[in-house]
XYZ file of C-alpha atoms in Angstrom:
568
model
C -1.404 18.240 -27.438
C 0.707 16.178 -29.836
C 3.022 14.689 -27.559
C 0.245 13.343 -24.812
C -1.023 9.688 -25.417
C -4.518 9.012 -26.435
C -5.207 7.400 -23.397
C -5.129 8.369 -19.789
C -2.754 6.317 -16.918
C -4.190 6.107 -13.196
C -1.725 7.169 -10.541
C -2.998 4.831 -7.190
C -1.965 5.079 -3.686
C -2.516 2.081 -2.428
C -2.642 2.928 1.195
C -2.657 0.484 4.698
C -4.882 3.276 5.925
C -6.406 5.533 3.289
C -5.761 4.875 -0.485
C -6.041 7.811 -3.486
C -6.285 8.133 -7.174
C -4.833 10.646 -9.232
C -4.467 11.496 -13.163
C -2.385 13.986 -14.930
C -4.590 16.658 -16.321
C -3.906 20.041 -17.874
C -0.235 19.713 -17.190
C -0.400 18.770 -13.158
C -1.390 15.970 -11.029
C -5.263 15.715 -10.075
C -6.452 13.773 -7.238
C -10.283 12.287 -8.340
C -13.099 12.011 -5.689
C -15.000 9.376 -4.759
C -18.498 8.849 -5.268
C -18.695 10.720 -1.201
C -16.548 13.346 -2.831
C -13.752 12.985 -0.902
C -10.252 12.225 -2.429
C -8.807 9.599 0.276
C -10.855 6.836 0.601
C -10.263 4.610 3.487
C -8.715 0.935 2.696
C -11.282 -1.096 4.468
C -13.622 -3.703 2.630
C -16.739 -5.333 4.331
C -19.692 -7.058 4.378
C -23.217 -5.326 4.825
C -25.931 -6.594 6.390
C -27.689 -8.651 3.328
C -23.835 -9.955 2.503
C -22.979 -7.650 0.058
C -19.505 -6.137 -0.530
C -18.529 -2.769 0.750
C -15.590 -0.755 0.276
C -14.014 2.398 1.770
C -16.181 4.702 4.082
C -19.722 2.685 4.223
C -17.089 -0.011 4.863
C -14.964 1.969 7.783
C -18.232 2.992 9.800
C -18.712 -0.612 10.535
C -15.225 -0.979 11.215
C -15.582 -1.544 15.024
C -19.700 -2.589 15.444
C -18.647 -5.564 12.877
C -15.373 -6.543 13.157
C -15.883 -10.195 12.233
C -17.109 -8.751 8.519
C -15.139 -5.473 8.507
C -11.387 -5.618 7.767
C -8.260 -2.735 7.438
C -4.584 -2.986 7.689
C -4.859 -5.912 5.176
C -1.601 -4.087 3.209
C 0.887 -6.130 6.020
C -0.444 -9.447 4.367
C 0.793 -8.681 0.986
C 2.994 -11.556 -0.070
C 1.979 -13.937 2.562
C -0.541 -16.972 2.580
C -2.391 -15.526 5.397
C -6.035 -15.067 5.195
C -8.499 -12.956 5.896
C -12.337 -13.754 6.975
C -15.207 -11.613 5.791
C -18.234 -13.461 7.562
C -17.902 -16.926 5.903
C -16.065 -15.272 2.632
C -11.805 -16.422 2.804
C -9.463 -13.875 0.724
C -6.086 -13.474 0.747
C -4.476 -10.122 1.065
C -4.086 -9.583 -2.538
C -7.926 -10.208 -3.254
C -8.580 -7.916 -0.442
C -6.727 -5.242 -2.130
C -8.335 -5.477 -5.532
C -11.690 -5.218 -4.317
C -10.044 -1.996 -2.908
C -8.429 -1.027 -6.274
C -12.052 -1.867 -8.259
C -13.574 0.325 -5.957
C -10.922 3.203 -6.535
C -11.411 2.296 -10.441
C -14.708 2.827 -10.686
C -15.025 6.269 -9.167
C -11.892 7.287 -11.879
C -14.214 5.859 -14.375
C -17.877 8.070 -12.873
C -15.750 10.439 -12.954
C -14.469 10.500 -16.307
C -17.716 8.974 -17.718
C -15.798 6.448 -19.423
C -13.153 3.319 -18.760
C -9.836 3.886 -18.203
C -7.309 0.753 -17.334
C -3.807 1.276 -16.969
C -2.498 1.912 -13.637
C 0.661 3.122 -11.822
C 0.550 1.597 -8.278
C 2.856 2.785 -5.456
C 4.567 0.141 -2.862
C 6.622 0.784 -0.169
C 10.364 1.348 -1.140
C 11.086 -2.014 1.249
C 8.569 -4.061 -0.271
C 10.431 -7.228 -1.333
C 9.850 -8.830 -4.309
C 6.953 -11.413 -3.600
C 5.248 -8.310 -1.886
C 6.033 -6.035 -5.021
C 4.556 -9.074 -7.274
C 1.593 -9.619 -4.941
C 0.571 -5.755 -5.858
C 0.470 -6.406 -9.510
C -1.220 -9.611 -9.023
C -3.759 -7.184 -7.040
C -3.643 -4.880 -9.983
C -4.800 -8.069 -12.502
C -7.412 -9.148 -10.464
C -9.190 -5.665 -10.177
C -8.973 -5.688 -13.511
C -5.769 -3.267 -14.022
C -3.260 -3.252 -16.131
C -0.521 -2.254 -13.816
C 2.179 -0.850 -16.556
C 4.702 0.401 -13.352
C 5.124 -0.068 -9.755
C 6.169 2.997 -7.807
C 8.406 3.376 -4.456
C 5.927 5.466 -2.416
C 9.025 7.825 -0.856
C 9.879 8.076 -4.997
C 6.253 9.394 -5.723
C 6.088 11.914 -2.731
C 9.448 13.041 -3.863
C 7.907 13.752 -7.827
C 5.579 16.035 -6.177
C 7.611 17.921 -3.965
C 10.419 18.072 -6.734
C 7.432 19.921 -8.845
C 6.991 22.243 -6.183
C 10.407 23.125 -5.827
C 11.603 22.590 -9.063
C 15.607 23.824 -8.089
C 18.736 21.898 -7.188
C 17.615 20.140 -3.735
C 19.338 17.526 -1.423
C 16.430 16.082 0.577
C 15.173 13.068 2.944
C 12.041 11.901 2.221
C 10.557 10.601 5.775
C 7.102 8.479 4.875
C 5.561 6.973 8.086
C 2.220 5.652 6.879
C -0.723 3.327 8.353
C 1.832 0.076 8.006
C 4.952 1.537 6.556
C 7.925 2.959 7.410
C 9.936 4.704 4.202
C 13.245 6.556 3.877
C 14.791 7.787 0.703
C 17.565 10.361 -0.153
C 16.576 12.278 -2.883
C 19.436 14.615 -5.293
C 17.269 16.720 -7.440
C 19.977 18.824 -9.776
C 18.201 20.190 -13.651
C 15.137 18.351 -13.728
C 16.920 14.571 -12.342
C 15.254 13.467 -9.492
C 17.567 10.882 -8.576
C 16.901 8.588 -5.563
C 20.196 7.591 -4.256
C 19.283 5.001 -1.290
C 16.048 3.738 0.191
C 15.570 1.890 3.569
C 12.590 1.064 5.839
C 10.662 -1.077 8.057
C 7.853 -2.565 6.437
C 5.848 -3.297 9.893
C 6.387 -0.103 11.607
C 3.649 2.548 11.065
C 0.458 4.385 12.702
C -1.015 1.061 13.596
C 1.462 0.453 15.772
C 1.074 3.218 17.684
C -2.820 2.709 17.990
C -1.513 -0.998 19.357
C 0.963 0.303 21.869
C -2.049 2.974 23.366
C -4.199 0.040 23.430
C -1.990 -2.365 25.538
C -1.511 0.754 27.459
C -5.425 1.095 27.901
C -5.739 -2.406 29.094
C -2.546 -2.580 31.749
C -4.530 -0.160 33.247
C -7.323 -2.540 34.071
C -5.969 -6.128 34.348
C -9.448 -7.063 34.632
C -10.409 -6.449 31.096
C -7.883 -8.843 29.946
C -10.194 -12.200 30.002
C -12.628 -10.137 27.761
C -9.840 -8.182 25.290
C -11.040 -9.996 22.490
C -14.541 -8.849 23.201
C -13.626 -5.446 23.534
C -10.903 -4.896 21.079
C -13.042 -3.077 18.770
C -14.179 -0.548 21.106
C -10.735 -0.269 22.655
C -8.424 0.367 19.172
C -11.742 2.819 18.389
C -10.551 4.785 21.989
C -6.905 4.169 21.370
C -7.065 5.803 17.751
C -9.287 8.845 19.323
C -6.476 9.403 21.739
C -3.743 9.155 19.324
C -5.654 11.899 17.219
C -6.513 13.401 20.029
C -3.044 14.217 21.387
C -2.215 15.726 18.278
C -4.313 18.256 19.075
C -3.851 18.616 23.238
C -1.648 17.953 25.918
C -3.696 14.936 27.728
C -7.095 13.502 26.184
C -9.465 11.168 28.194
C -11.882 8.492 27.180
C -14.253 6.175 28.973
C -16.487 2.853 28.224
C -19.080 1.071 30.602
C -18.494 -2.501 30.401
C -20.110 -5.860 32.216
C -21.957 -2.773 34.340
C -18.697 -1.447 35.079
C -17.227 2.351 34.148
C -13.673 2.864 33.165
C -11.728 5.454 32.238
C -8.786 6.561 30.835
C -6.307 9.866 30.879
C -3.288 10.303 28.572
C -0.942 12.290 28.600
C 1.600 13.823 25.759
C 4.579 12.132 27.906
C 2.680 8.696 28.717
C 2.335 8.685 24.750
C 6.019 9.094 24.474
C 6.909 6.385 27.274
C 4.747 4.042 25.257
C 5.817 4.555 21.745
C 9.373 5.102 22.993
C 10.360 1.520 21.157
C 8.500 2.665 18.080
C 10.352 6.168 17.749
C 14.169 3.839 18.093
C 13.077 2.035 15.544
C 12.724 5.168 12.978
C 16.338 6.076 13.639
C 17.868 2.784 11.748
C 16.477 2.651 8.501
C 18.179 6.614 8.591
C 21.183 5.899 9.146
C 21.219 2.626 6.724
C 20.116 5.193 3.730
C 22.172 7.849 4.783
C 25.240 5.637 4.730
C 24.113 4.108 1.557
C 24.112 7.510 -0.177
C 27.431 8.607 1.737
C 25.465 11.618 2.643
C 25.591 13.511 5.683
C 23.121 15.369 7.875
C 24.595 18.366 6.326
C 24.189 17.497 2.937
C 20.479 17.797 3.027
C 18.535 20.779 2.773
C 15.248 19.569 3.849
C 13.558 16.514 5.340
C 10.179 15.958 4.429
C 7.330 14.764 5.686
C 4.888 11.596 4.259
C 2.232 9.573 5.686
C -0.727 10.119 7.717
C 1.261 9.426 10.452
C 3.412 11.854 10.672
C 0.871 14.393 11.785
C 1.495 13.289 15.458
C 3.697 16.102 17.328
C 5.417 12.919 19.083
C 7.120 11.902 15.609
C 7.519 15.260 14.249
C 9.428 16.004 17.460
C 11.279 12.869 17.176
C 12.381 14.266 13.531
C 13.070 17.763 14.529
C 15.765 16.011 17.227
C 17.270 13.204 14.561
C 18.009 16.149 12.213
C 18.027 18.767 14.372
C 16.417 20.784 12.368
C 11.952 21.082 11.748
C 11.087 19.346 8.708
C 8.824 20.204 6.224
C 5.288 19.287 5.616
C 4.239 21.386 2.565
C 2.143 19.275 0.970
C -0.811 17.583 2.444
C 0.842 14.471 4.079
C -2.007 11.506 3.237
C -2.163 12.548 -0.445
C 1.669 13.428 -1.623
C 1.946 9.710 -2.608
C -1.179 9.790 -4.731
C 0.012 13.312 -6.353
C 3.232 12.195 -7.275
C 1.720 8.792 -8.920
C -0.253 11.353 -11.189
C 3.194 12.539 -11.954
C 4.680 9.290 -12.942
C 1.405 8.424 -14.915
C 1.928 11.988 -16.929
C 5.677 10.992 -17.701
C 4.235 7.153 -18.936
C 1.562 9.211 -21.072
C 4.557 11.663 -22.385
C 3.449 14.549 -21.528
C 5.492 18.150 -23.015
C 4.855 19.262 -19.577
C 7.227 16.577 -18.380
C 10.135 16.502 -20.888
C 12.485 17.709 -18.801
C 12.068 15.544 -15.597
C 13.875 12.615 -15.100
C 13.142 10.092 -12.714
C 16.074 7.479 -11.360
C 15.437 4.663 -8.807
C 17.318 2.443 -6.666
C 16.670 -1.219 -5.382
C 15.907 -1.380 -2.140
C 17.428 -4.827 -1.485
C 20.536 -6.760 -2.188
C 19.764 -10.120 -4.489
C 21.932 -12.947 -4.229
C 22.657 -16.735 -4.631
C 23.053 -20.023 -1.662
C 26.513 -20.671 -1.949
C 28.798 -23.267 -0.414
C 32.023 -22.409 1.171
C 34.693 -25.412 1.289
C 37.568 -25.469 3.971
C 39.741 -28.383 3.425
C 37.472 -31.318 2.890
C 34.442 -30.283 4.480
C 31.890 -27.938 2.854
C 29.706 -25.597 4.732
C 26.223 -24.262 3.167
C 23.588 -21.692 2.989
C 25.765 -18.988 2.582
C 24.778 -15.960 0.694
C 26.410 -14.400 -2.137
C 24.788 -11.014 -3.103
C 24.956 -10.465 -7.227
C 23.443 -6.814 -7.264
C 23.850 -5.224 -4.178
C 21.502 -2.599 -2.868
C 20.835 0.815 -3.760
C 21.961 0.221 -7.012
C 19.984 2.522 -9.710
C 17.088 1.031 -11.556
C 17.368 -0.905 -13.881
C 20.492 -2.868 -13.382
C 21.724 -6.224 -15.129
C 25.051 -8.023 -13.682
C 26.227 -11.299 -14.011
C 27.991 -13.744 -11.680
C 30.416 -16.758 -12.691
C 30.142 -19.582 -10.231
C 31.452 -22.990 -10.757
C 30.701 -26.736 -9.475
C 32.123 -28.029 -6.203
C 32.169 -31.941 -6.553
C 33.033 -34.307 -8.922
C 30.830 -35.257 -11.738
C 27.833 -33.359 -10.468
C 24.772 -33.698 -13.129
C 23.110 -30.347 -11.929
C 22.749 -27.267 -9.949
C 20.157 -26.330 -8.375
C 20.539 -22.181 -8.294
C 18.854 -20.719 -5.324
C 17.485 -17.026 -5.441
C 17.212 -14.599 -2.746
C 16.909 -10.782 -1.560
C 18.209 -9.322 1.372
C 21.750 -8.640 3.115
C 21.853 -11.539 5.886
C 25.148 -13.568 5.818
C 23.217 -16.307 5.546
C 20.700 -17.762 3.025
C 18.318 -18.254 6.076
C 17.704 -15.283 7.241
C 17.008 -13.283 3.911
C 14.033 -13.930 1.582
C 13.741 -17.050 -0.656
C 12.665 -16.035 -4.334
C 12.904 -19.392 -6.436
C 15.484 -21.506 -7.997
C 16.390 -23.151 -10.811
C 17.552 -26.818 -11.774
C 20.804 -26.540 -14.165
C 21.432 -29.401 -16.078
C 25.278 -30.028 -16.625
C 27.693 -32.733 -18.055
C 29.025 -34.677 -14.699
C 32.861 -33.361 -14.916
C 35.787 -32.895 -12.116
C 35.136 -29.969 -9.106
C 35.325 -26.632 -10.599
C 35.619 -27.786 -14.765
C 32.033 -26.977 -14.961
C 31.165 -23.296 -14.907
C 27.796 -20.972 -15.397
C 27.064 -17.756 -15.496
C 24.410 -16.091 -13.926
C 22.503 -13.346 -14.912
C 20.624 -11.393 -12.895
C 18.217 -8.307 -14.277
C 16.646 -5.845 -12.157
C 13.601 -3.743 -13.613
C 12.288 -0.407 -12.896
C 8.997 -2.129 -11.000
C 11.707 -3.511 -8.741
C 10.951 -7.057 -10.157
C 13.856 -10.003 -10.935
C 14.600 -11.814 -14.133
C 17.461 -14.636 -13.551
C 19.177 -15.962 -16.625
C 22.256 -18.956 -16.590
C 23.693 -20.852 -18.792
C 27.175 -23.114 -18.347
C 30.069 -22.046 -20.438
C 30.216 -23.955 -24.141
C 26.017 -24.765 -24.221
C 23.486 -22.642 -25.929
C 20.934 -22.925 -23.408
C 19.547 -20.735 -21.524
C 17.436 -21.491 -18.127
C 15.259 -18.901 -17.223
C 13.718 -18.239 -13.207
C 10.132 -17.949 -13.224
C 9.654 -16.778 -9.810
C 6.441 -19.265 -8.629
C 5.402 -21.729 -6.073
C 7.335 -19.140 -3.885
C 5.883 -19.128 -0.304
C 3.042 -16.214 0.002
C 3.028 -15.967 -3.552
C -0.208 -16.751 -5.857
C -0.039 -19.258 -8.776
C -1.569 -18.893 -12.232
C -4.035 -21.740 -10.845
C -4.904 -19.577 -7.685
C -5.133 -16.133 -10.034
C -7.789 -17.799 -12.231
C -9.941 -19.062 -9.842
C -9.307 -15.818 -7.443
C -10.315 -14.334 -11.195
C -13.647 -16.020 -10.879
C -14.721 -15.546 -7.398
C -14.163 -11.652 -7.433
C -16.437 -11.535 -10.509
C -18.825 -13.118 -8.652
C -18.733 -10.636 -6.260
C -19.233 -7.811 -8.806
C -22.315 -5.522 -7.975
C -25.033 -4.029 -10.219
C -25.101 -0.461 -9.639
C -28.745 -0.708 -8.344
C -27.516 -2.940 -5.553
C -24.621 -1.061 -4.505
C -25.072 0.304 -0.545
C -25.181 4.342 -1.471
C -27.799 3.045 -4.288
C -29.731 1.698 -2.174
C -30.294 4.057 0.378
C -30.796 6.543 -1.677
C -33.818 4.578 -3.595
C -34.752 3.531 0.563
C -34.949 6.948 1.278
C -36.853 8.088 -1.532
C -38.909 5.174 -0.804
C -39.808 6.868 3.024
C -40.163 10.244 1.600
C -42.795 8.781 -1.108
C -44.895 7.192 1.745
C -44.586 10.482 3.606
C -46.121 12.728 1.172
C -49.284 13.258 -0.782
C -50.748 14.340 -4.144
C -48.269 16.579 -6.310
C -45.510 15.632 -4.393
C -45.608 12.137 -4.441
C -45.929 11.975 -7.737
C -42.488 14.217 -7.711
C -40.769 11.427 -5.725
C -42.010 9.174 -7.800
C -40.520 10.607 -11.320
C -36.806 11.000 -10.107
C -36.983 7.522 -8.260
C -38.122 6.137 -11.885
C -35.403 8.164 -13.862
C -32.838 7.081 -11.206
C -33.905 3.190 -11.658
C -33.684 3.740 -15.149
C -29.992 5.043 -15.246
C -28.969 2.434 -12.353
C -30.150 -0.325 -14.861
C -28.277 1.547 -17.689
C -24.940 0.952 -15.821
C -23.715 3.969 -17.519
C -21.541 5.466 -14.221
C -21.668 8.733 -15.938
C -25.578 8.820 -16.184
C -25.603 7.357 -12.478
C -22.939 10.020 -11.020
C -25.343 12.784 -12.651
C -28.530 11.052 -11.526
C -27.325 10.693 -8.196
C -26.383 14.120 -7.539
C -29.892 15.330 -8.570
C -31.636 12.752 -6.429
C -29.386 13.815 -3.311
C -30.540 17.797 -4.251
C -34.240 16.601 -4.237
C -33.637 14.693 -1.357
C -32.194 17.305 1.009
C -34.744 19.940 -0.340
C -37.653 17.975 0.535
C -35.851 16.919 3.940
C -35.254 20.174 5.042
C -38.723 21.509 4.246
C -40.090 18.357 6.238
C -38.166 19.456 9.460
């Protein structure tokens, strides 16, 4: 096809619970299985038992037998200096996350049989903007090259606007592992327009696995001096119920304990007693986007459903009475994100298929300057002064005049931030910038301030005072939770260090320990047998060729089972 690029684009999902990969094949969106042929692959990374790294399910089985080298959820930290501890390993979130995205990189690549780099990666629409930069310094150190970042409610809604492909009004409602997402979406003759985003960026299933679990252990104030003992076992009961009760009214679960039995039975309306805080807290992020939109309940035609999360009855019900109406879940919930980042990564690779879809954007966030306010002779501080406001389509450049406030002041130092508090302290500090300027009365001195927007929801700050040439730029670093170029490089290091050989890779290895049993087993003909594909599958684990492997391996597991099943 003349109009498709010579190379392909990745479409991830990176997921607080499950993460997916997609590419745009054939003219639609293709979700590629792992190496366990499955397309969601959980987003949990580990340590085995000889201190190698692990990723996705080998990682998730040991999720709760070895929590100290097991670890999930680790989405939360993006943007933050907090750490997590794998055994006597320290990573940040972001290094966390691109041992996740490797993993997810090399099944694309087994499957294709060759390498493929570029990547569209999917955020949270309320991601701010150290989180949003934390995700493509993820991308870099798995070795990406992360060419957009994606609202996750923006992808669902490319997928479901394929589906429907007609003029369409709808909410797109995306409670995932860690995430809460809304956006209103205006499709009209192939525009898919996102006209106002909102969220809660620490409200998602997790939560509601935490709330069960304080609920398990008010029950028996006796556990309490040995909670962090049991936590494992007790978030592995509390997620069983949660599923559970998806399924049933009331679920029950026991564990024996310091030779002691206890049990538990929940309900469908303890559930909702519990989580009763969680479901208020999905109501304000809809009215904040519906207001932003000037939309009303009428306006839309359908609400639709995104996340894992929303699979529980208790937050569909809590939907159906919001809207009053029963949204729609036509598309498998855990992998609409990962379908619609195919799409995105087919309109990057100009597709034909795609020529008439148009994709629009909004900024989640307002982004603004510390300002002083003077009344009289006194001057008050840390106010904020929003230059782009939010929910303003993508991308967006405005500029802001703003003058000097004392006499012969030599600089100004230009403070950046995002969010819509009144003041500077409560919102998010993004960087600043020292102005030089000629000292000169109160208010002779003026700059202008530019402030740029782009469509991966990053900032670019420009000023410049009136009558100079020069122009100071905002690199956004040394910003609290964010990564320097110092930190990258050595982070850079360290994760090559933990790169694997095929050969020693966990499903590698037990499939060359169990042909290593079956060879002891048997006997004459058949050991020899054994011992021919074990050889040809050393030979194409040292070959490193994932396409040779991926082959290899499926003809080992054939052999294997066949031989298994005759055995028993």
């Amino acid at each position: 096809m003349d109009c498709l690029a010579t190379h392909l684009v990745m479409g991830i999902d990176l997921g607080t619970s499950n993460s997916a990969v997609s590419l745009w094949l054939d003219g639609k969106s293709v979700l590629i299985p792992n190496l366990q042929g499955n397309v969601l692959t959980p987003s949990v990374v580990g340590l085995d038992d000889e201190g190698q790294i692990i990723v996705g399910q080998a990682a998730h089985e040991r999720l709760q037998s070895h929590p100290n080298i097991t670890k999930a959820s680790f989405k939360r930290y993006m943007g933050t200096d907090a750490t997590i501890t794998l055994g006597k390993l320290v990573f940040r979130a972001e290094e966390v996350s691109a041992l996740l995205l490797r993993q997810l990189k090399d099944d694309v690549e087994a499957w294709l049989g060759y390498a493929v780099k570029d990547a569209i990666i999917t955020v949270p629409a309320y991601f701010n903007d150290v989180q949003r930069r934390a995700v493509k310094t993820a991308g870099q150190l798995a070795g990406l090259n992360v060419v957009r970042l994606l609202n996750e409610p923006t992808a669902a809604s490319l997928a479901f606007g394929l589906l429907e492909n007609k003029e369409h009004k709808y909410l797109t409602f995306d409670l995932g592992g860690g995430t809460f997402d809304v956006s209103i979406i205006d499709m009209f003759e192939g525009v898919i327009e996102v006209c106002a985003s909102s969220g809660d960026v620490r409200l998602g299933g997790d939560d509601f696995r935490e709330v069960i679990y304080q609920w398990m252990l008010k029950k028996y104030p006796e556990l309490h001096k040995d909670q962090f003992l049991i936590r494992p076992e007790l978030l592995k009961l509390a997620e069983h119920l949660k599923l559970a009760l998806s399924q049933a009214p009331e679920c029950y679960v026991s564990m024996h304990w310091n030779e002691s039995d206890f049990e538990w039975k929940m309900t469908e309306q303890e559930l909702a007693t519990c989580c009763q805080p969680l479901l208020a807290r999905l109501q304000q992020p809809i009215l904040q986007a519906l207001h932003d939109s000037r939309f009303s309940l009428n306006d839309l035609d359908d609400i639709l459903l995104v996340g894992g999360a929303t699979r529980m009855p208790l937050v569909r019900q809590t939907v159906a009475r919001l809207f009053g109406r029963f949204p729609r879940h036509d598309l498998n919930p855990d992998e609409a994100v990962a379908l619609g980042a195919g799409v995105q990564a087919g309109m990057v690779m100009a597709d034909c298929a795609l020529d008439d879809i148009v994709l629009t954007d909004v900024m989640p966030f307002s982004l603004g300057v510390d300002t002083t306010k003077q009344h009289g002779e006194r001057f008050e501080f840390g106010y904020y002064l929003p230059i782009i406001e939010r929910n303003n389509f993508l991308p967006i450049s405005k500029m802001q005049e703003l003058s000097t406030i004392v006499d012969n002041q030599e600089h100004i130092l230009l403070k950046v931030y995002q969010g819509e508090a009144r003041l500077v302290k409560d919102n998010v500090f993004l960087g600043e910038l020292k102005i030089d300027i000629p000292p000169r009365p109160a208010g002779e001195v003026t700059i202008e301030v530019r402030f740029t927007y782009t469509v991966d929801g990053l900032l670019e700050v420009e000023c410049h005072y009136q009558g100079s040439p020069k122009v100071y730029r905002l690199l956004i670093e040394k910003v609290p939770g964010q990564m320097s170029e110092t930190q990258i490089s050595a982070s850079l290091a360290k994760i090559a260090g933990l790169k694997q050989h095929p050969r020693d890779m966990p499903e590698n290895r037990e499939l060359l320990a169990r042909c290593s049993q079956l060879y002891e087993f048997l006997l004459g003909d058949d050991r020899l047998w054994v011992d021919k594909i074990t050889t040809e599958f050393e030979i194409a684990l040292n070959s490193q060729d994932l396409r040779l492997i991926a082959t290899f391996r499926q003809q080992v597991v054939q052999f294997l089972k066949r031989y298994e099943r005759d055995l028993h």
